[in-house]
């Protein structure tokens, strides 16, 4: 797969995280994720696009400071069928709240079928 495909799929996922319109978010998630995506995050494991949507609704848009914004902070590094990218989560006023790295696996069709979120810095 070409690296621009990885970047497009990752950017669709990031845009979905930032979208408050539920229909637009569902469209973006369906473009980026397989229906049975396995989603590992700091709060646990979920399966399916709905699990990812629930995480976005509860964590990204339900933050005590208000809906924040997820920003990809690095290029998408894609050796083979796996890719990783750095991200930052900002408050509604642009203050950094958290950063980390996501690792994703892509199917031959270009859908993310696994997401692993690593929040915080590795020490």
JSON list of N, CA, C and O in Angstrom, two decimals, residues 13 15-30 33-35 37 39 41 46-62 115:
[
{"chain": "A", "resi": 13, "resn": "UNK", "atom": "N", "xyz": [-9.88, 9.21, 10.02]},
{"chain": "A", "resi": 13, "resn": "UNK", "atom": "CA", "xyz": [-10.11, 8.86, 11.41]},
{"chain": "A", "resi": 13, "resn": "UNK", "atom": "C", "xyz": [-9.99, 10.08, 12.32]},
{"chain": "A", "resi": 13, "resn": "UNK", "atom": "O", "xyz": [-10.84, 10.33, 13.18]},
{"chain": "A", "resi": 15, "resn": "UNK", "atom": "N", "xyz": [-10.29, 13.25, 11.44]},
{"chain": "A", "resi": 15, "resn": "UNK", "atom": "CA", "xyz": [-11.42, 14.15, 11.15]},
{"chain": "A", "resi": 15, "resn": "UNK", "atom": "C", "xyz": [-12.70, 13.65, 11.83]},
{"chain": "A", "resi": 15, "resn": "UNK", "atom": "O", "xyz": [-13.48, 14.45, 12.35]},
{"chain": "A", "resi": 16, "resn": "UNK", "atom": "N", "xyz": [-12.90, 12.34, 11.83]},
{"chain": "A", "resi": 16, "resn": "UNK", "atom": "CA", "xyz": [-14.07, 11.77, 12.51]},
{"chain": "A", "resi": 16, "resn": "UNK", "atom": "C", "xyz": [-14.04, 12.12, 14.00]},
{"chain": "A", "resi": 16, "resn": "UNK", "atom": "O", "xyz": [-15.08, 12.44, 14.58]},
{"chain": "A", "resi": 17, "resn": "UNK", "atom": "N", "xyz": [-12.87, 12.05, 14.59]},
{"chain": "A", "resi": 17, "resn": "UNK", "atom": "CA", "xyz": [-12.75, 12.38, 16.02]},
{"chain": "A", "resi": 17, "resn": "UNK", "atom": "C", "xyz": [-13.10, 13.84, 16.29]},
{"chain": "A", "resi": 17, "resn": "UNK", "atom": "O", "xyz": [-13.59, 14.17, 17.38]},
{"chain": "A", "resi": 18, "resn": "UNK", "atom": "N", "xyz": [-12.89, 14.69, 15.32]},
{"chain": "A", "resi": 18, "resn": "UNK", "atom": "CA", "xyz": [-13.15, 16.12, 15.51]},
{"chain": "A", "resi": 18, "resn": "UNK", "atom": "C", "xyz": [-14.53, 16.56, 15.05]},
{"chain": "A", "resi": 18, "resn": "UNK", "atom": "O", "xyz": [-14.90, 17.72, 15.24]},
{"chain": "A", "resi": 19, "resn": "UNK", "atom": "N", "xyz": [-15.28, 15.67, 14.47]},
{"chain": "A", "resi": 19, "resn": "UNK", "atom": "CA", "xyz": [-16.58, 16.01, 13.90]},
{"chain": "A", "resi": 19, "resn": "UNK", "atom": "C", "xyz": [-17.69, 15.83, 14.93]},
{"chain": "A", "resi": 19, "resn": "UNK", "atom": "O", "xyz": [-17.82, 14.75, 15.51]},
{"chain": "A", "resi": 20, "resn": "UNK", "atom": "N", "xyz": [-18.48, 16.86, 15.15]},
{"chain": "A", "resi": 20, "resn": "UNK", "atom": "CA", "xyz": [-19.59, 16.76, 16.10]},
{"chain": "A", "resi": 20, "resn": "UNK", "atom": "C", "xyz": [-20.86, 16.25, 15.44]},
{"chain": "A", "resi": 20, "resn": "UNK", "atom": "O", "xyz": [-21.73, 15.71, 16.11]},
{"chain": "A", "resi": 21, "resn": "UNK", "atom": "N", "xyz": [-20.98, 16.39, 14.13]},
{"chain": "A", "resi": 21, "resn": "UNK", "atom": "CA", "xyz": [-22.15, 15.91, 13.40]},
{"chain": "A", "resi": 21, "resn": "UNK", "atom": "C", "xyz": [-22.12, 14.38, 13.35]},
{"chain": "A", "resi": 21, "resn": "UNK", "atom": "O", "xyz": [-21.21, 13.80, 12.74]},
{"chain": "A", "resi": 22, "resn": "UNK", "atom": "N", "xyz": [-23.09, 13.70, 13.98]},
{"chain": "A", "resi": 22, "resn": "UNK", "atom": "CA", "xyz": [-23.06, 12.23, 14.03]},
{"chain": "A", "resi": 22, "resn": "UNK", "atom": "C", "xyz": [-23.10, 11.56, 12.66]},
{"chain": "A", "resi": 22, "resn": "UNK", "atom": "O", "xyz": [-22.44, 10.53, 12.47]},
{"chain": "A", "resi": 23, "resn": "UNK", "atom": "N", "xyz": [-23.84, 12.11, 11.71]},
{"chain": "A", "resi": 23, "resn": "UNK", "atom": "CA", "xyz": [-23.90, 11.51, 10.37]},
{"chain": "A", "resi": 23, "resn": "UNK", "atom": "C", "xyz": [-22.56, 11.65, 9.65]},
{"chain": "A", "resi": 23, "resn": "UNK", "atom": "O", "xyz": [-22.10, 10.70, 9.01]},
{"chain": "A", "resi": 24, "resn": "UNK", "atom": "N", "xyz": [-21.96, 12.80, 9.74]},
{"chain": "A", "resi": 24, "resn": "UNK", "atom": "CA", "xyz": [-20.63, 13.01, 9.12]},
{"chain": "A", "resi": 24, "resn": "UNK", "atom": "C", "xyz": [-19.60, 12.10, 9.77]},
{"chain": "A", "resi": 24, "resn": "UNK", "atom": "O", "xyz": [-18.77, 11.50, 9.09]},
{"chain": "A", "resi": 25, "resn": "UNK", "atom": "N", "xyz": [-19.64, 11.98, 11.10]},
{"chain": "A", "resi": 25, "resn": "UNK", "atom": "CA", "xyz": [-18.70, 11.11, 11.80]},
{"chain": "A", "resi": 25, "resn": "UNK", "atom": "C", "xyz": [-18.88, 9.66, 11.35]},
{"chain": "A", "resi": 25, "resn": "UNK", "atom": "O", "xyz": [-17.91, 8.96, 11.08]},
{"chain": "A", "resi": 26, "resn": "UNK", "atom": "N", "xyz": [-20.12, 9.20, 11.24]},
{"chain": "A", "resi": 26, "resn": "UNK", "atom": "CA", "xyz": [-20.39, 7.82, 10.79]},
{"chain": "A", "resi": 26, "resn": "UNK", "atom": "C", "xyz": [-19.84, 7.59, 9.39]},
{"chain": "A", "resi": 26, "resn": "UNK", "atom": "O", "xyz": [-19.26, 6.53, 9.11]},
{"chain": "A", "resi": 27, "resn": "UNK", "atom": "N", "xyz": [-20.00, 8.57, 8.52]},
{"chain": "A", "resi": 27, "resn": "UNK", "atom": "CA", "xyz": [-19.47, 8.45, 7.15]},
{"chain": "A", "resi": 27, "resn": "UNK", "atom": "C", "xyz": [-17.95, 8.34, 7.17]},
{"chain": "A", "resi": 27, "resn": "UNK", "atom": "O", "xyz": [-17.37, 7.48, 6.50]},
{"chain": "A", "resi": 28, "resn": "UNK", "atom": "N", "xyz": [-17.30, 9.20, 7.93]},
{"chain": "A", "resi": 28, "resn": "UNK", "atom": "CA", "xyz": [-15.84, 9.17, 8.01]},
{"chain": "A", "resi": 28, "resn": "UNK", "atom": "C", "xyz": [-15.34, 7.87, 8.62]},
{"chain": "A", "resi": 28, "resn": "UNK", "atom": "O", "xyz": [-14.36, 7.29, 8.14]},
{"chain": "A", "resi": 29, "resn": "UNK", "atom": "N", "xyz": [-16.00, 7.41, 9.67]},
{"chain": "A", "resi": 29, "resn": "UNK", "atom": "CA", "xyz": [-15.58, 6.15, 10.29]},
{"chain": "A", "resi": 29, "resn": "UNK", "atom": "C", "xyz": [-15.78, 4.98, 9.34]},
{"chain": "A", "resi": 29, "resn": "UNK", "atom": "O", "xyz": [-14.94, 4.07, 9.30]},
{"chain": "A", "resi": 30, "resn": "UNK", "atom": "N", "xyz": [-16.84, 5.00, 8.56]},
{"chain": "A", "resi": 30, "resn": "UNK", "atom": "CA", "xyz": [-17.06, 3.90, 7.61]},
{"chain": "A", "resi": 30, "resn": "UNK", "atom": "C", "xyz": [-16.03, 3.94, 6.48]},
{"chain": "A", "resi": 30, "resn": "UNK", "atom": "O", "xyz": [-15.70, 2.89, 5.92]},
{"chain": "A", "resi": 33, "resn": "UNK", "atom": "N", "xyz": [-12.55, 2.79, 8.77]},
{"chain": "A", "resi": 33, "resn": "UNK", "atom": "CA", "xyz": [-12.47, 1.59, 9.61]},
{"chain": "A", "resi": 33, "resn": "UNK", "atom": "C", "xyz": [-13.25, 0.43, 9.04]},
{"chain": "A", "resi": 33, "resn": "UNK", "atom": "O", "xyz": [-14.32, 0.62, 8.46]},
{"chain": "A", "resi": 34, "resn": "UNK", "atom": "N", "xyz": [-12.75, -0.78, 9.28]},
{"chain": "A", "resi": 34, "resn": "UNK", "atom": "CA", "xyz": [-13.54, -1.96, 8.96]},
{"chain": "A", "resi": 34, "resn": "UNK", "atom": "C", "xyz": [-14.71, -2.03, 9.95]},
{"chain": "A", "resi": 34, "resn": "UNK", "atom": "O", "xyz": [-14.64, -1.46, 11.05]},
{"chain": "A", "resi": 35, "resn": "UNK", "atom": "N", "xyz": [-15.77, -2.71, 9.57]},
{"chain": "A", "resi": 35, "resn": "UNK", "atom": "CA", "xyz": [-16.95, -2.80, 10.44]},
{"chain": "A", "resi": 35, "resn": "UNK", "atom": "C", "xyz": [-16.61, -3.47, 11.77]},
{"chain": "A", "resi": 35, "resn": "UNK", "atom": "O", "xyz": [-17.19, -3.15, 12.80]},
{"chain": "A", "resi": 37, "resn": "UNK", "atom": "N", "xyz": [-13.61, -3.43, 13.37]},
{"chain": "A", "resi": 37, "resn": "UNK", "atom": "CA", "xyz": [-12.35, -2.90, 13.89]},
{"chain": "A", "resi": 37, "resn": "UNK", "atom": "C", "xyz": [-12.19, -3.23, 15.37]},
{"chain": "A", "resi": 37, "resn": "UNK", "atom": "O", "xyz": [-13.15, -3.18, 16.15]},
{"chain": "A", "resi": 39, "resn": "UNK", "atom": "N", "xyz": [-10.46, -1.96, 18.70]},
{"chain": "A", "resi": 39, "resn": "UNK", "atom": "CA", "xyz": [-10.04, -0.63, 19.16]},
{"chain": "A", "resi": 39, "resn": "UNK", "atom": "C", "xyz": [-9.53, -0.74, 20.60]},
{"chain": "A", "resi": 39, "resn": "UNK", "atom": "O", "xyz": [-10.30, -0.93, 21.53]},
{"chain": "A", "resi": 41, "resn": "UNK", "atom": "N", "xyz": [-7.76, 1.16, 23.65]},
{"chain": "A", "resi": 41, "resn": "UNK", "atom": "CA", "xyz": [-7.52, 2.52, 24.13]},
{"chain": "A", "resi": 41, "resn": "UNK", "atom": "C", "xyz": [-7.22, 2.46, 25.62]},
{"chain": "A", "resi": 41, "resn": "UNK", "atom": "O", "xyz": [-7.36, 1.40, 26.24]},
{"chain": "A", "resi": 46, "resn": "UNK", "atom": "N", "xyz": [-12.55, -2.28, 22.60]},
{"chain": "A", "resi": 46, "resn": "UNK", "atom": "CA", "xyz": [-13.86, -2.28, 21.98]},
{"chain": "A", "resi": 46, "resn": "UNK", "atom": "C", "xyz": [-13.78, -2.91, 20.60]},
{"chain": "A", "resi": 46, "resn": "UNK", "atom": "O", "xyz": [-12.70, -2.99, 20.01]},
{"chain": "A", "resi": 47, "resn": "UNK", "atom": "N", "xyz": [-14.90, -3.36, 20.10]},
{"chain": "A", "resi": 47, "resn": "UNK", "atom": "CA", "xyz": [-14.95, -3.96, 18.77]},
{"chain": "A", "resi": 47, "resn": "UNK", "atom": "C", "xyz": [-16.07, -3.28, 17.98]},
{"chain": "A", "resi": 47, "resn": "UNK", "atom": "O", "xyz": [-17.18, -3.13, 18.49]},
{"chain": "A", "resi": 48, "resn": "UNK", "atom": "N", "xyz": [-15.76, -2.89, 16.76]},
{"chain": "A", "resi": 48, "resn": "UNK", "atom": "CA", "xyz": [-16.75, -2.30, 15.87]},
{"chain": "A", "resi": 48, "resn": "UNK", "atom": "C", "xyz": [-16.67, -0.78, 15.82]},
{"chain": "A", "resi": 48, "resn": "UNK", "atom": "O", "xyz": [-16.15, -0.13, 16.73]},
{"chain": "A", "resi": 49, "resn": "UNK", "atom": "N", "xyz": [-17.20, -0.25, 14.73]},
{"chain": "A", "resi": 49, "resn": "UNK", "atom": "CA", "xyz": [-17.20, 1.22, 14.56]},
{"chain": "A", "resi": 49, "resn": "UNK", "atom": "C", "xyz": [-17.97, 1.92, 15.67]},
{"chain": "A", "resi": 49, "resn": "UNK", "atom": "O", "xyz": [-17.62, 3.03, 16.06]},
{"chain": "A", "resi": 50, "resn": "UNK", "atom": "N", "xyz": [-19.03, 1.27, 16.15]},
{"chain": "A", "resi": 50, "resn": "UNK", "atom": "CA", "xyz": [-19.83, 1.90, 17.21]},
{"chain": "A", "resi": 50, "resn": "UNK", "atom": "C", "xyz": [-19.01, 2.10, 18.48]},
{"chain": "A", "resi": 50, "resn": "UNK", "atom": "O", "xyz": [-19.16, 3.10, 19.18]},
{"chain": "A", "resi": 51, "resn": "UNK", "atom": "N", "xyz": [-18.11, 1.15, 18.78]},
{"chain": "A", "resi": 51, "resn": "UNK", "atom": "CA", "xyz": [-17.23, 1.30, 19.95]},
{"chain": "A", "resi": 51, "resn": "UNK", "atom": "C", "xyz": [-16.31, 2.51, 19.78]},
{"chain": "A", "resi": 51, "resn": "UNK", "atom": "O", "xyz": [-16.07, 3.25, 20.74]},
{"chain": "A", "resi": 52, "resn": "UNK", "atom": "N", "xyz": [-15.80, 2.70, 18.57]},
{"chain": "A", "resi": 52, "resn": "UNK", "atom": "CA", "xyz": [-14.96, 3.86, 18.30]},
{"chain": "A", "resi": 52, "resn": "UNK", "atom": "C", "xyz": [-15.79, 5.14, 18.40]},
{"chain": "A", "resi": 52, "resn": "UNK", "atom": "O", "xyz": [-15.37, 6.12, 19.02]},
{"chain": "A", "resi": 53, "resn": "UNK", "atom": "N", "xyz": [-16.97, 5.13, 17.84]},
{"chain": "A", "resi": 53, "resn": "UNK", "atom": "CA", "xyz": [-17.86, 6.29, 17.93]},
{"chain": "A", "resi": 53, "resn": "UNK", "atom": "C", "xyz": [-18.19, 6.62, 19.38]},
{"chain": "A", "resi": 53, "resn": "UNK", "atom": "O", "xyz": [-18.19, 7.79, 19.78]},
{"chain": "A", "resi": 54, "resn": "UNK", "atom": "N", "xyz": [-18.47, 5.60, 20.19]},
{"chain": "A", "resi": 54, "resn": "UNK", "atom": "CA", "xyz": [-18.77, 5.84, 21.61]},
{"chain": "A", "resi": 54, "resn": "UNK", "atom": "C", "xyz": [-17.58, 6.46, 22.32]},
{"chain": "A", "resi": 54, "resn": "UNK", "atom": "O", "xyz": [-17.75, 7.38, 23.14]},
{"chain": "A", "resi": 55, "resn": "UNK", "atom": "N", "xyz": [-16.37, 5.99, 22.02]},
{"chain": "A", "resi": 55, "resn": "UNK", "atom": "CA", "xyz": [-15.16, 6.55, 22.63]},
{"chain": "A", "resi": 55, "resn": "UNK", "atom": "C", "xyz": [-15.03, 8.02, 22.26]},
{"chain": "A", "resi": 55, "resn": "UNK", "atom": "O", "xyz": [-14.75, 8.87, 23.11]},
{"chain": "A", "resi": 56, "resn": "UNK", "atom": "N", "xyz": [-15.22, 8.34, 20.98]},
{"chain": "A", "resi": 56, "resn": "UNK", "atom": "CA", "xyz": [-15.12, 9.72, 20.53]},
{"chain": "A", "resi": 56, "resn": "UNK", "atom": "C", "xyz": [-16.16, 10.58, 21.25]},
{"chain": "A", "resi": 56, "resn": "UNK", "atom": "O", "xyz": [-15.86, 11.67, 21.74]},
{"chain": "A", "resi": 57, "resn": "UNK", "atom": "N", "xyz": [-17.39, 10.10, 21.33]},
{"chain": "A", "resi": 57, "resn": "UNK", "atom": "CA", "xyz": [-18.46, 10.86, 21.97]},
{"chain": "A", "resi": 57, "resn": "UNK", "atom": "C", "xyz": [-18.16, 11.09, 23.44]},
{"chain": "A", "resi": 57, "resn": "UNK", "atom": "O", "xyz": [-18.30, 12.21, 23.95]},
{"chain": "A", "resi": 58, "resn": "UNK", "atom": "N", "xyz": [-17.75, 10.06, 24.15]},
{"chain": "A", "resi": 58, "resn": "UNK", "atom": "CA", "xyz": [-17.54, 10.15, 25.59]},
{"chain": "A", "resi": 58, "resn": "UNK", "atom": "C", "xyz": [-16.25, 10.86, 25.96]},
{"chain": "A", "resi": 58, "resn": "UNK", "atom": "O", "xyz": [-16.24, 11.70, 26.87]},
{"chain": "A", "resi": 59, "resn": "UNK", "atom": "N", "xyz": [-15.15, 10.53, 25.28]},
{"chain": "A", "resi": 59, "resn": "UNK", "atom": "CA", "xyz": [-13.84, 11.03, 25.70]},
{"chain": "A", "resi": 59, "resn": "UNK", "atom": "C", "xyz": [-13.46, 12.32, 24.99]},
{"chain": "A", "resi": 59, "resn": "UNK", "atom": "O", "xyz": [-13.08, 13.30, 25.63]},
{"chain": "A", "resi": 60, "resn": "UNK", "atom": "N", "xyz": [-13.57, 12.34, 23.67]},
{"chain": "A", "resi": 60, "resn": "UNK", "atom": "CA", "xyz": [-13.14, 13.52, 22.92]},
{"chain": "A", "resi": 60, "resn": "UNK", "atom": "C", "xyz": [-14.14, 14.66, 23.08]},
{"chain": "A", "resi": 60, "resn": "UNK", "atom": "O", "xyz": [-13.78, 15.78, 23.44]},
{"chain": "A", "resi": 61, "resn": "UNK", "atom": "N", "xyz": [-15.42, 14.37, 22.86]},
{"chain": "A", "resi": 61, "resn": "UNK", "atom": "CA", "xyz": [-16.42, 15.43, 22.92]},
{"chain": "A", "resi": 61, "resn": "UNK", "atom": "C", "xyz": [-17.01, 15.62, 24.31]},
{"chain": "A", "resi": 61, "resn": "UNK", "atom": "O", "xyz": [-17.66, 16.63, 24.57]},
{"chain": "A", "resi": 62, "resn": "UNK", "atom": "N", "xyz": [-16.78, 14.67, 25.20]},
{"chain": "A", "resi": 62, "resn": "UNK", "atom": "CA", "xyz": [-17.31, 14.77, 26.55]},
{"chain": "A", "resi": 62, "resn": "UNK", "atom": "C", "xyz": [-16.30, 15.24, 27.57]},
{"chain": "A", "resi": 62, "resn": "UNK", "atom": "O", "xyz": [-16.53, 15.15, 28.78]},
{"chain": "A", "resi": 115, "resn": "UNK", "atom": "N", "xyz": [-6.74, -0.66, 15.91]},
{"chain": "A", "resi": 115, "resn": "UNK", "atom": "CA", "xyz": [-6.19, 0.62, 16.39]},
{"chain": "A", "resi": 115, "resn": "UNK", "atom": "C", "xyz": [-5.70, 0.39, 17.81]},
{"chain": "A", "resi": 115, "resn": "UNK", "atom": "O", "xyz": [-6.44, -0.15, 18.64]}
]
